[in-house]
Amino acid sequence: MGVLPFVALVLAALLVGVSKTAVSGVATLSVALFAAVLPAKESTGVLLPLLLVGDVLAVRAYRGHADRAVLLRLLPSVAAGLVLGVVFVARTSNVVMRRTIGVLLLTVAVHHGWQRARTRVRSRARVREQGPEQGKDRQDRGRPGVGEDTPKVRQHRLPTVFFGLVAGFATMVANAGGPAMSLYLLSSGLGVLGFLGTGAWFFLIVNLVKVPFSVGLGLITADGLALDGLLALAVVVGAGVGRALVHRIDQGAFERLVLVFTALASVDLLR
């Protein structure tokens, strides 16, 4: 491996750490960088152990902020998505795999962006009807991250099943379940810490479940694990950078970053 490809993998490993403790959407850039340097299927097997390192660090940092109700609602549909992903990986080519994930993630990102835009329009309409002070007070009470860190979540069953299937399928196929999970958590009304804590436990559980499947499919190899040994320190450094940044992130900016990184990575997967 040349110097530039290795530097790209180090950068990707740094972003894994940042994604686990601050802005989860940047993990999709790690997926893209690994797939650009290594063959698509091989890249998923090399990336998975690094994701697990980041998951452990994230759980240590945010374990007290997880919403168990969200996890319990998601796990059955995620398990079904994982099984579908295993079958898909075993039978499809790298190109089809990448493009399928790109279409799924881009669709989810556009849908959530549309929902956010519609919510802003409705909020402005309420402000005009009720007056600026009363309207602002109601907006603040309903905004994720204001008041309780993990407000009570209300989710209909159909969106939960959909996001669970997409997240399970995407994470098994290309370690790309983060965007779907991120968008689900944003729509659940979690604050930044609740978002990170719930996501940390979710991906630690899911990525551990993926390990035997990945070994059985030949995605995790001795050579890949040796490369992981060289890159693991970069994940730890990235996690430290993420923890330093997380308390400086505004909730609105946080949501926009997740959406932007999701869309960018989705477009890249379509090529």
Short mmCIF file of C-alpha atoms in Angstrom, two decimals:
data_model
loop_
_atom_site.label_atom_id
_atom_site.label_comp_id
_atom_site.label_asym_id
_atom_site.label_seq_id
_atom_site.Cartn_x
_atom_site.Cartn_y
_atom_site.Cartn_z
CA MET A 1 0.00 0.00 0.00
CA GLY A 2 1.30 3.46 -0.92
CA VAL A 3 1.68 6.42 1.43
CA LEU A 4 -1.37 8.35 0.18
CA PRO A 5 -3.79 5.41 0.47
CA PHE A 6 -2.55 4.71 4.01
CA VAL A 7 -2.95 8.39 4.96
CA ALA A 8 -6.52 8.24 3.64
CA LEU A 9 -7.20 5.23 5.89
CA VAL A 10 -5.70 7.03 8.91
CA LEU A 11 -7.97 10.01 8.21
CA ALA A 12 -10.93 7.64 7.90
CA ALA A 13 -10.05 6.03 11.25
CA LEU A 14 -9.85 9.49 12.88
CA LEU A 15 -13.31 10.26 11.53
CA VAL A 16 -14.60 7.00 13.01
CA GLY A 17 -13.59 8.25 16.45
CA VAL A 18 -15.11 11.70 15.87
CA SER A 19 -18.32 10.14 14.62
CA LYS A 20 -18.71 7.98 17.71
CA THR A 21 -18.36 10.82 20.22
CA ALA A 22 -19.60 13.89 18.34
CA VAL A 23 -21.00 14.07 14.78
CA SER A 24 -22.18 10.61 13.77
CA GLY A 25 -22.74 11.54 10.13
CA VAL A 26 -19.02 11.78 9.40
CA ALA A 27 -18.71 7.99 9.75
CA THR A 28 -20.22 7.72 6.28
CA LEU A 29 -17.13 9.52 4.97
CA SER A 30 -15.02 6.81 6.59
CA VAL A 31 -17.06 4.19 4.71
CA ALA A 32 -16.44 6.06 1.46
CA LEU A 33 -12.68 6.43 2.09
CA PHE A 34 -12.23 2.76 2.98
CA ALA A 35 -14.20 1.70 -0.11
CA ALA A 36 -12.06 4.02 -2.27
CA VAL A 37 -8.77 2.53 -1.03
CA LEU A 38 -9.78 -1.14 -0.63
CA PRO A 39 -12.16 -3.42 -2.56
CA ALA A 40 -15.73 -2.69 -1.42
CA LYS A 41 -16.44 -5.98 0.34
CA GLU A 42 -12.97 -6.22 1.90
CA SER A 43 -13.27 -2.63 3.15
CA THR A 44 -16.32 -3.49 5.27
CA GLY A 45 -14.44 -6.26 7.06
CA VAL A 46 -11.46 -3.99 7.84
CA LEU A 47 -13.67 -1.14 9.03
CA LEU A 48 -15.88 -3.19 11.38
CA PRO A 49 -13.26 -3.80 14.15
CA LEU A 50 -12.37 -0.09 14.10
CA LEU A 51 -16.05 0.77 14.50
CA LEU A 52 -16.18 -1.54 17.52
CA VAL A 53 -13.23 0.30 19.10
CA GLY A 54 -15.13 3.54 18.62
CA ASP A 55 -18.34 1.97 19.97
CA VAL A 56 -16.62 0.96 23.22
CA LEU A 57 -15.22 4.47 23.68
CA ALA A 58 -18.61 6.04 22.94
CA VAL A 59 -20.43 3.80 25.43
CA ARG A 60 -17.89 4.67 28.11
CA ALA A 61 -18.44 8.37 27.43
CA TYR A 62 -22.25 8.47 27.08
CA ARG A 63 -23.58 5.26 28.68
CA GLY A 64 -25.83 7.20 31.07
CA HIS A 65 -27.70 9.01 28.31
CA ALA A 66 -29.15 6.10 26.33
CA ASP A 67 -32.92 5.79 25.77
CA ARG A 68 -33.70 2.10 26.29
CA ALA A 69 -37.22 2.40 24.89
CA VAL A 70 -35.85 3.50 21.52
CA LEU A 71 -33.40 0.59 21.47
CA LEU A 72 -36.05 -1.99 22.31
CA ARG A 73 -38.38 -0.68 19.59
CA LEU A 74 -35.66 -0.85 16.94
CA LEU A 75 -33.93 -4.15 17.62
CA PRO A 76 -36.51 -6.58 16.10
CA SER A 77 -36.62 -4.81 12.72
CA VAL A 78 -32.84 -4.27 12.80
CA ALA A 79 -32.33 -8.02 13.26
CA ALA A 80 -34.50 -8.67 10.21
CA GLY A 81 -32.50 -6.11 8.25
CA LEU A 82 -29.23 -7.80 9.25
CA VAL A 83 -30.43 -11.16 7.95
CA LEU A 84 -31.46 -9.57 4.64
CA GLY A 85 -28.04 -7.90 4.49
CA VAL A 86 -26.21 -11.20 4.98
CA VAL A 87 -28.12 -12.76 2.07
CA PHE A 88 -27.52 -9.69 -0.09
CA VAL A 89 -23.75 -9.60 0.57
CA ALA A 90 -23.45 -13.30 -0.22
CA ARG A 91 -25.17 -12.95 -3.60
CA THR A 92 -24.43 -9.54 -5.05
CA SER A 93 -21.52 -7.63 -6.61
CA ASN A 94 -19.65 -4.71 -5.09
CA VAL A 95 -21.15 -2.19 -7.54
CA VAL A 96 -24.75 -3.22 -6.91
CA MET A 97 -24.12 -3.24 -3.17
CA ARG A 98 -22.75 0.31 -3.11
CA ARG A 99 -25.49 1.78 -5.29
CA THR A 100 -28.31 0.12 -3.36
CA ILE A 101 -27.07 1.63 -0.11
CA GLY A 102 -26.61 5.03 -1.76
CA VAL A 103 -30.22 5.08 -2.98
CA LEU A 104 -31.57 4.04 0.43
CA LEU A 105 -29.59 6.62 2.38
CA LEU A 106 -30.25 9.48 -0.02
CA THR A 107 -33.98 8.74 0.11
CA VAL A 108 -33.96 8.80 3.90
CA ALA A 109 -31.93 12.04 4.02
CA VAL A 110 -34.25 13.83 1.57
CA HIS A 111 -37.30 12.66 3.50
CA HIS A 112 -35.96 13.90 6.83
CA GLY A 113 -34.85 17.21 5.29
CA TRP A 114 -38.36 17.69 3.95
CA GLN A 115 -39.82 16.96 7.39
CA ARG A 116 -37.53 19.53 9.02
CA ALA A 117 -38.47 22.16 6.44
CA ARG A 118 -42.19 21.47 6.98
CA THR A 119 -41.75 21.77 10.76
CA ARG A 120 -40.03 25.16 10.36
CA VAL A 121 -42.87 26.44 8.18
CA ARG A 122 -45.46 25.35 10.75
CA SER A 123 -43.46 26.91 13.61
CA ARG A 124 -43.27 30.25 11.79
CA ALA A 125 -46.99 30.11 11.12
CA ARG A 126 -47.66 29.56 14.85
CA VAL A 127 -45.38 32.46 15.76
CA ARG A 128 -47.33 34.77 13.43
CA GLU A 129 -50.65 33.62 14.89
CA GLN A 130 -49.69 33.64 18.59
CA GLY A 131 -47.16 36.44 18.79
CA PRO A 132 -43.35 36.23 18.99
CA GLU A 133 -42.97 35.60 22.76
CA GLN A 134 -45.57 32.84 23.09
CA GLY A 135 -44.47 31.24 19.81
CA LYS A 136 -40.82 31.23 20.84
CA ASP A 137 -41.67 29.65 24.20
CA ARG A 138 -43.56 26.81 22.52
CA GLN A 139 -40.77 26.25 20.02
CA ASP A 140 -38.19 26.01 22.80
CA ARG A 141 -40.26 23.49 24.75
CA GLY A 142 -40.57 21.29 21.68
CA ARG A 143 -36.99 21.54 20.43
CA PRO A 144 -34.66 18.56 20.97
CA GLY A 145 -31.91 19.35 23.46
CA VAL A 146 -33.88 22.04 25.35
CA GLY A 147 -35.03 21.04 28.83
CA GLU A 148 -34.61 17.32 29.39
CA ASP A 149 -31.67 15.69 27.68
CA THR A 150 -33.79 12.77 26.50
CA PRO A 151 -37.42 13.88 26.20
CA LYS A 152 -40.21 11.35 25.90
CA VAL A 153 -40.12 9.82 22.43
CA ARG A 154 -43.21 9.26 20.30
CA GLN A 155 -42.72 7.13 17.22
CA HIS A 156 -45.26 5.37 15.03
CA ARG A 157 -44.61 1.70 14.41
CA LEU A 158 -44.26 1.94 10.62
CA PRO A 159 -41.38 4.48 10.61
CA THR A 160 -39.66 2.46 13.35
CA VAL A 161 -39.85 -0.74 11.31
CA PHE A 162 -38.69 1.07 8.17
CA PHE A 163 -35.68 2.73 9.81
CA GLY A 164 -34.79 -0.48 11.63
CA LEU A 165 -34.82 -2.52 8.42
CA VAL A 166 -32.78 0.09 6.54
CA ALA A 167 -30.26 0.48 9.38
CA GLY A 168 -29.83 -3.28 9.81
CA PHE A 169 -29.53 -3.93 6.09
CA ALA A 170 -27.19 -0.99 5.45
CA THR A 171 -24.88 -1.72 8.39
CA MET A 172 -24.48 -5.36 7.33
CA VAL A 173 -23.91 -4.54 3.67
CA ALA A 174 -21.56 -1.57 3.95
CA ASN A 175 -21.20 -0.44 7.60
CA ALA A 176 -23.51 2.37 6.50
CA GLY A 177 -26.32 2.04 9.01
CA GLY A 178 -25.29 5.24 10.79
CA PRO A 179 -27.20 7.71 8.60
CA ALA A 180 -30.49 5.83 8.84
CA MET A 181 -30.07 5.46 12.60
CA SER A 182 -29.07 9.11 12.96
CA LEU A 183 -32.13 10.30 11.10
CA TYR A 184 -34.38 8.06 13.21
CA LEU A 185 -32.86 9.40 16.43
CA LEU A 186 -33.24 12.99 15.24
CA SER A 187 -36.90 12.38 14.44
CA SER A 188 -37.31 10.78 17.89
CA GLY A 189 -36.68 14.13 19.56
CA LEU A 190 -33.48 13.22 21.40
CA GLY A 191 -31.03 15.89 22.50
CA VAL A 192 -27.37 15.73 21.53
CA LEU A 193 -26.28 13.59 24.51
CA GLY A 194 -29.34 11.33 24.27
CA PHE A 195 -28.66 10.95 20.56
CA LEU A 196 -25.04 9.96 21.17
CA GLY A 197 -25.75 7.66 24.13
CA THR A 198 -28.55 5.76 22.40
CA GLY A 199 -26.54 5.47 19.19
CA ALA A 200 -23.47 4.25 21.10
CA TRP A 201 -25.30 1.33 22.69
CA PHE A 202 -27.18 0.54 19.50
CA PHE A 203 -24.07 0.21 17.36
CA LEU A 204 -22.04 -1.63 19.99
CA ILE A 205 -24.77 -4.30 20.13
CA VAL A 206 -25.33 -4.43 16.37
CA ASN A 207 -21.65 -4.44 15.41
CA LEU A 208 -20.92 -7.27 17.86
CA VAL A 209 -23.74 -9.28 16.29
CA LYS A 210 -22.26 -8.62 12.84
CA VAL A 211 -18.84 -10.10 13.69
CA PRO A 212 -19.67 -13.82 13.27
CA PHE A 213 -21.56 -13.11 10.05
CA SER A 214 -18.63 -11.08 8.68
CA VAL A 215 -16.19 -13.86 9.57
CA GLY A 216 -18.43 -16.43 7.90
CA LEU A 217 -18.65 -14.32 4.74
CA GLY A 218 -14.85 -13.96 4.65
CA LEU A 219 -14.97 -10.20 5.21
CA ILE A 220 -12.78 -10.24 8.37
CA THR A 221 -9.32 -11.66 7.66
CA ALA A 222 -5.95 -11.86 9.38
CA ASP A 223 -4.48 -9.24 7.03
CA GLY A 224 -7.39 -6.93 7.71
CA LEU A 225 -6.96 -7.28 11.48
CA ALA A 226 -3.25 -6.49 11.14
CA LEU A 227 -4.18 -3.26 9.34
CA ASP A 228 -6.71 -2.50 12.08
CA GLY A 229 -3.92 -2.79 14.63
CA LEU A 230 -2.11 0.06 12.87
CA LEU A 231 -5.23 2.23 12.63
CA ALA A 232 -6.81 1.70 16.06
CA LEU A 233 -4.83 4.52 17.71
CA ALA A 234 -6.27 6.99 15.20
CA VAL A 235 -9.78 5.98 16.31
CA VAL A 236 -8.86 6.71 19.95
CA VAL A 237 -7.43 10.13 19.00
CA GLY A 238 -10.53 10.93 16.95
CA ALA A 239 -12.79 9.98 19.86
CA GLY A 240 -10.90 12.41 22.08
CA VAL A 241 -11.32 15.18 19.50
CA GLY A 242 -15.03 14.42 19.29
CA ARG A 243 -15.51 14.64 23.06
CA ALA A 244 -13.79 18.02 23.08
CA LEU A 245 -16.14 19.26 20.34
CA VAL A 246 -19.48 17.83 21.44
CA HIS A 247 -20.31 20.42 24.10
CA ARG A 248 -19.65 23.23 21.62
CA ILE A 249 -22.12 21.92 19.04
CA ASP A 250 -25.44 23.73 18.67
CA GLN A 251 -28.45 21.38 18.28
CA GLY A 252 -29.57 22.98 15.01
CA ALA A 253 -26.06 22.90 13.57
CA PHE A 254 -25.71 19.32 14.79
CA GLU A 255 -28.81 18.21 12.84
CA ARG A 256 -27.70 20.06 9.71
CA LEU A 257 -24.26 18.44 9.84
CA VAL A 258 -25.81 14.97 10.10
CA LEU A 259 -28.03 15.66 7.09
CA VAL A 260 -25.25 17.16 4.97
CA PHE A 261 -22.78 14.32 5.63
CA THR A 262 -25.50 11.75 5.00
CA ALA A 263 -26.39 13.28 1.63
CA LEU A 264 -22.75 13.64 0.55
CA ALA A 265 -21.89 10.06 1.41
CA SER A 266 -25.06 8.79 -0.26
CA VAL A 267 -24.19 10.55 -3.52
CA ASP A 268 -20.66 9.12 -3.36
CA LEU A 269 -22.04 5.58 -2.99
CA LEU A 270 -24.07 6.02 -6.20
CA ARG A 271 -20.99 6.40 -8.43
#
